[in-house]
Short mmCIF file of C-alpha atoms in Angstrom, two decimals:
data_model
loop_
_atom_site.label_atom_id
_atom_site.label_comp_id
_atom_site.label_asym_id
_atom_site.label_seq_id
_atom_site.Cartn_x
_atom_site.Cartn_y
_atom_site.Cartn_z
CA UNK A 87 0.00 0.00 0.00
CA UNK A 88 1.28 3.42 -0.96
CA UNK A 89 1.24 6.24 1.58
CA UNK A 90 -0.28 9.58 0.59
CA UNK A 91 2.55 12.15 0.84
CA UNK A 92 0.07 14.90 1.76
CA UNK A 93 -1.16 12.91 4.74
CA UNK A 94 2.40 12.18 5.81
CA UNK A 95 3.39 15.85 6.29
CA UNK A 96 2.83 15.78 10.08
CA UNK A 97 4.72 12.48 10.31
CA UNK A 98 7.61 13.88 8.27
CA UNK A 99 7.73 16.92 10.54
CA UNK A 100 7.75 14.70 13.63
CA UNK A 101 10.62 12.61 12.24
CA UNK A 102 12.60 15.73 11.37
CA UNK A 103 12.10 16.98 14.93
CA UNK A 104 13.29 13.59 16.23
CA UNK A 105 16.30 13.85 13.95
CA UNK A 106 17.20 17.15 15.61
CA UNK A 107 16.68 15.64 19.05
CA UNK A 108 18.95 12.74 18.14
CA UNK A 109 21.65 15.18 17.05
CA UNK A 110 21.21 16.77 20.48
CA UNK A 111 21.74 13.39 22.15
CA UNK A 112 24.99 12.92 20.25
CA UNK A 113 26.12 16.40 21.25
CA UNK A 114 25.32 15.70 24.91
CA UNK A 115 27.35 12.48 24.77
CA UNK A 116 30.28 14.19 23.08
CA UNK A 117 30.22 16.93 25.73
CA UNK A 118 30.19 14.37 28.55
CA UNK A 119 26.91 15.65 29.97
CA UNK A 120 24.95 14.11 32.82
CA UNK A 121 23.47 10.66 32.27
CA UNK A 122 19.99 11.91 33.21
CA UNK A 123 20.09 14.62 30.51
CA UNK A 124 21.16 12.14 27.85
CA UNK A 125 18.56 9.54 28.80
CA UNK A 126 15.77 12.14 28.90
CA UNK A 127 16.61 13.33 25.39
CA UNK A 128 16.94 9.77 24.13
CA UNK A 129 13.51 8.96 25.57
CA UNK A 130 12.05 11.98 23.76
CA UNK A 131 13.53 10.77 20.46
CA UNK A 132 12.18 7.27 21.03
CA UNK A 133 8.70 8.54 21.83
CA UNK A 134 8.65 10.81 18.77
CA UNK A 135 9.66 7.93 16.50
CA UNK A 136 7.09 5.60 18.07
CA UNK A 137 4.34 8.16 17.49
CA UNK A 138 5.45 8.62 13.89
CA UNK A 139 5.35 4.86 13.35
CA UNK A 140 1.89 4.54 14.85
CA UNK A 141 0.65 7.43 12.71
CA UNK A 142 1.97 5.71 9.59
CA UNK A 143 0.33 2.40 10.48
CA UNK A 144 -2.95 4.14 11.38
CA UNK A 145 -2.94 5.95 8.05
CA UNK A 146 -2.36 2.67 6.24
CA UNK A 147 -5.20 1.06 8.14
CA UNK A 148 -7.52 3.92 7.27
CA UNK A 149 -6.55 3.69 3.60
CA UNK A 150 -7.31 -0.03 3.60
CA UNK A 151 -10.76 0.56 5.07
CA UNK A 152 -11.62 3.48 2.80
CA UNK A 153 -10.29 1.85 -0.37
CA UNK A 154 -12.37 -1.25 0.12
CA UNK A 155 -15.93 -1.70 1.21
CA UNK A 156 -15.05 -1.05 4.83
CA UNK A 157 -13.85 -4.59 5.36
CA UNK A 158 -10.33 -5.92 5.29
CA UNK A 159 -9.36 -9.43 4.35
CA UNK A 160 -7.45 -11.57 6.82
CA UNK A 161 -4.15 -10.94 5.02
CA UNK A 162 -4.52 -7.16 5.47
CA UNK A 163 -5.45 -7.60 9.12
CA UNK A 164 -2.36 -9.77 9.70
CA UNK A 165 -0.12 -7.24 7.95
CA UNK A 166 -1.44 -4.35 10.04
CA UNK A 167 -1.16 -6.41 13.23
CA UNK A 168 2.45 -7.24 12.41
CA UNK A 169 3.24 -3.57 11.76
CA UNK A 170 1.67 -2.47 15.06
CA UNK A 171 3.53 -5.18 16.97
CA UNK A 172 6.83 -4.23 15.36
CA UNK A 173 6.49 -0.87 17.11
CA UNK A 174 5.76 -2.39 20.52
#
């Protein structure tokens, strides 16, 4: 299934923000900053990426439902389940 680039704009923005946060984590490590500061920033990056992943999967699920007659076949359900679980 292809993702609609227009619908992915918020996801792209979230990933770009996470990319900046990750650069911040590297900078903190290189500067020898406190463990707590590094872990807090790393947690923020992780959460941002998780949310982006869930948004992508949710968009795909919505596309499957809208494209069809509102019902998904068992193969689609298994694919979506696998994608959700890969983020867990």
